[in-house]
Coordinates of C-alpha atoms in Angstrom, one line a residue:
M1 CA 4.1 -3.1 24.5
T2 CA 3.5 -4.9 27.6
H3 CA 6.2 -7.6 29.1
D4 CA 4.1 -10.4 28.1
L5 CA 3.8 -9.5 24.5
L6 CA 7.3 -9.2 24.3
H7 CA 7.8 -12.6 25.2
R8 CA 5.5 -14.1 22.8
Y9 CA 5.6 -11.8 20.1
R10 CA 8.5 -10.7 18.3
P11 CA 8.7 -6.6 18.2
N12 CA 8.6 -5.5 14.7
V13 CA 7.8 -2.4 12.6
G14 CA 6.0 -2.2 9.3
L15 CA 6.6 0.5 6.7
M16 CA 3.9 2.0 4.3
L17 CA 6.0 3.9 1.9
I18 CA 3.6 5.9 -0.1
A19 CA 4.5 7.6 -3.5
A20 CA 3.4 10.9 -4.6
D21 CA 0.4 9.2 -6.8
R22 CA -0.7 7.4 -3.5
R23 CA 0.5 4.2 -4.5
V24 CA 2.5 1.7 -2.3
F25 CA 6.0 0.3 -2.2
V26 CA 5.9 -3.7 -2.1
G27 CA 9.0 -5.8 -2.4
H28 CA 8.9 -9.6 -3.7
R29 CA 10.3 -12.0 -1.2
P30 CA 12.8 -14.4 -2.7
G31 CA 11.8 -18.2 -2.9
M32 CA 8.2 -17.4 -2.2
P33 CA 5.2 -18.4 -4.3
A34 CA 4.7 -16.0 -7.1
G35 CA 1.1 -15.1 -6.2
Q36 CA 1.8 -14.4 -2.6
A37 CA 5.5 -13.0 -2.3
W38 CA 4.8 -9.5 -2.1
Q39 CA 4.7 -7.7 1.1
M40 CA 5.5 -3.8 2.6
P41 CA 8.9 -3.7 4.3
Q42 CA 9.3 -4.6 8.0
G43 CA 11.4 -5.6 10.3
G44 CA 12.5 -6.3 14.0
I45 CA 13.4 -3.9 16.6
D46 CA 16.7 -4.0 17.9
K47 CA 17.4 -4.1 21.6
G48 CA 17.7 -0.4 22.9
E49 CA 16.2 0.7 19.8
S50 CA 12.7 2.7 19.4
P51 CA 10.1 1.9 16.9
V52 CA 10.7 5.0 15.0
E53 CA 14.8 4.3 14.9
A54 CA 14.1 0.8 13.8
A55 CA 11.5 2.1 11.0
C56 CA 14.1 4.6 9.9
R57 CA 17.0 1.8 10.0
E58 CA 14.6 -0.8 8.0
L59 CA 13.9 1.8 5.2
G60 CA 17.5 1.9 4.5
E61 CA 18.0 -1.6 4.8
E62 CA 15.2 -3.0 2.9
V63 CA 14.4 -0.3 0.3
G64 CA 18.0 1.1 0.1
T65 CA 17.0 4.6 0.4
T66 CA 16.4 7.3 3.4
R67 CA 14.3 9.7 1.0
A68 CA 11.1 9.7 2.8
L69 CA 9.3 11.9 5.4
L70 CA 7.3 10.5 8.3
L71 CA 3.5 11.0 8.1
R72 CA 1.8 8.7 10.8
E73 CA 2.4 6.2 13.5
S74 CA 0.0 3.5 14.1
R75 CA -2.1 3.8 17.2
D76 CA -1.8 0.7 18.2
W77 CA 0.7 -2.3 18.2
I78 CA -0.7 -4.9 15.4
R79 CA -0.2 -8.6 16.0
Y80 CA -0.4 -11.3 14.1
D81 CA 0.3 -15.0 14.6
V82 CA 2.3 -17.3 12.3
P83 CA 0.5 -20.6 11.4
A84 CA 1.6 -23.3 13.6
E85 CA 2.3 -25.6 10.2
V86 CA 5.4 -22.8 9.2
A87 CA 6.3 -21.5 12.8
P88 CA 9.1 -23.7 13.2
A89 CA 10.7 -22.0 10.2
Y90 CA 10.1 -18.6 11.7
W91 CA 12.4 -17.5 14.3
K92 CA 13.2 -21.2 15.5
G93 CA 9.7 -21.2 17.2
R94 CA 11.1 -18.5 19.5
W95 CA 8.0 -16.4 19.2
R96 CA 4.5 -17.1 18.0
G97 CA 4.2 -13.9 15.6
Q98 CA 5.0 -10.4 15.7
A99 CA 3.6 -7.4 17.3
Q100 CA 4.2 -4.4 14.6
K101 CA 4.1 -0.8 14.8
W102 CA 3.4 0.4 11.4
F103 CA 4.5 4.0 10.0
A104 CA 3.4 5.8 7.0
L105 CA 6.1 7.4 5.2
A106 CA 6.0 9.9 1.9
F107 CA 8.6 8.8 -0.6
T108 CA 10.4 12.1 -1.4
G109 CA 12.8 10.7 -4.1
R110 CA 12.8 9.0 -7.4
D111 CA 12.5 5.6 -8.2
A112 CA 16.2 5.4 -9.2
D113 CA 16.9 6.3 -5.5
I114 CA 15.7 2.9 -4.6
D115 CA 18.2 0.2 -4.3
I116 CA 17.1 -3.1 -2.9
T117 CA 20.2 -4.8 -2.9
A118 CA 21.9 -2.2 -1.0
H119 CA 21.7 -4.1 2.3
G120 CA 21.0 -7.7 1.4
D121 CA 18.5 -9.6 -0.2
E122 CA 15.3 -9.1 1.6
F123 CA 13.6 -8.5 -1.9
D124 CA 14.5 -9.6 -5.3
A125 CA 12.0 -7.1 -7.2
W126 CA 9.8 -4.1 -6.4
K127 CA 7.0 -2.2 -7.5
W128 CA 4.6 0.3 -6.7
V129 CA 0.9 -0.9 -6.3
P130 CA -2.4 0.9 -5.6
A131 CA -3.5 0.3 -2.2
R132 CA -6.5 -1.6 -2.9
E133 CA -4.2 -4.6 -4.3
L134 CA -2.1 -5.0 -1.2
V135 CA -4.1 -7.5 0.6
E136 CA -4.4 -10.0 -2.1
L137 CA -0.6 -9.8 -2.6
I138 CA 0.3 -10.8 1.0
V139 CA 0.4 -14.3 2.5
P140 CA -3.0 -15.0 3.9
F141 CA -2.0 -15.0 7.7
K142 CA -1.1 -11.3 7.5
R143 CA -4.0 -10.2 5.5
A144 CA -5.9 -9.0 8.7
V145 CA -2.7 -6.7 9.6
Y146 CA -2.8 -5.1 5.9
E147 CA -6.4 -4.7 6.4
T148 CA -6.0 -2.8 9.8
V149 CA -2.8 -0.8 8.2
L150 CA -5.0 0.1 5.3
A151 CA -7.9 1.3 7.2
E152 CA -5.8 3.3 9.8
F153 CA -3.7 5.1 6.6
A154 CA -6.7 5.2 4.3
D155 CA -6.5 9.0 4.1
L156 CA -3.0 8.7 3.1
V157 CA -3.5 6.2 0.1
E158 CA -7.0 6.7 -1.3
P159 CA -7.4 9.0 -4.4
T160 CA -8.6 12.4 -3.8
A161 CA -12.1 13.3 -5.1
T162 CA -11.4 15.7 -8.1

């Protein structure tokens, strides 16, 4: 990521955790409107941490498991801006948005291995959803990111022909 992006966008990772049946993990954000409160796990990259190290850490923190295999990393950093009307609530206005590296991960555990309460309260509920439902579940300002991620990882989540 360029120096300019680091100063305007918070370095971040996103995780597309994929079940054996090709559905995708989403968590419900506490205190958000019911219709747009779901998202895939994501989180900041700590100083001195590589994106893949951050992805592994975030998997443990937000999903409460490490039972996953790395399938793919996004080719590019994917940016989004936080809308001006809510920007002060995000990171005290320090960044205009986030620049994310996305990782597709194959979930190798069982549902019982997931513990969203293991490291805090990022999510208050979770579920597996078909990839085609993801965009409608997310807040509008992140939808373009999800469309990009879905296009890049489409072969991993679309049903196989029988």
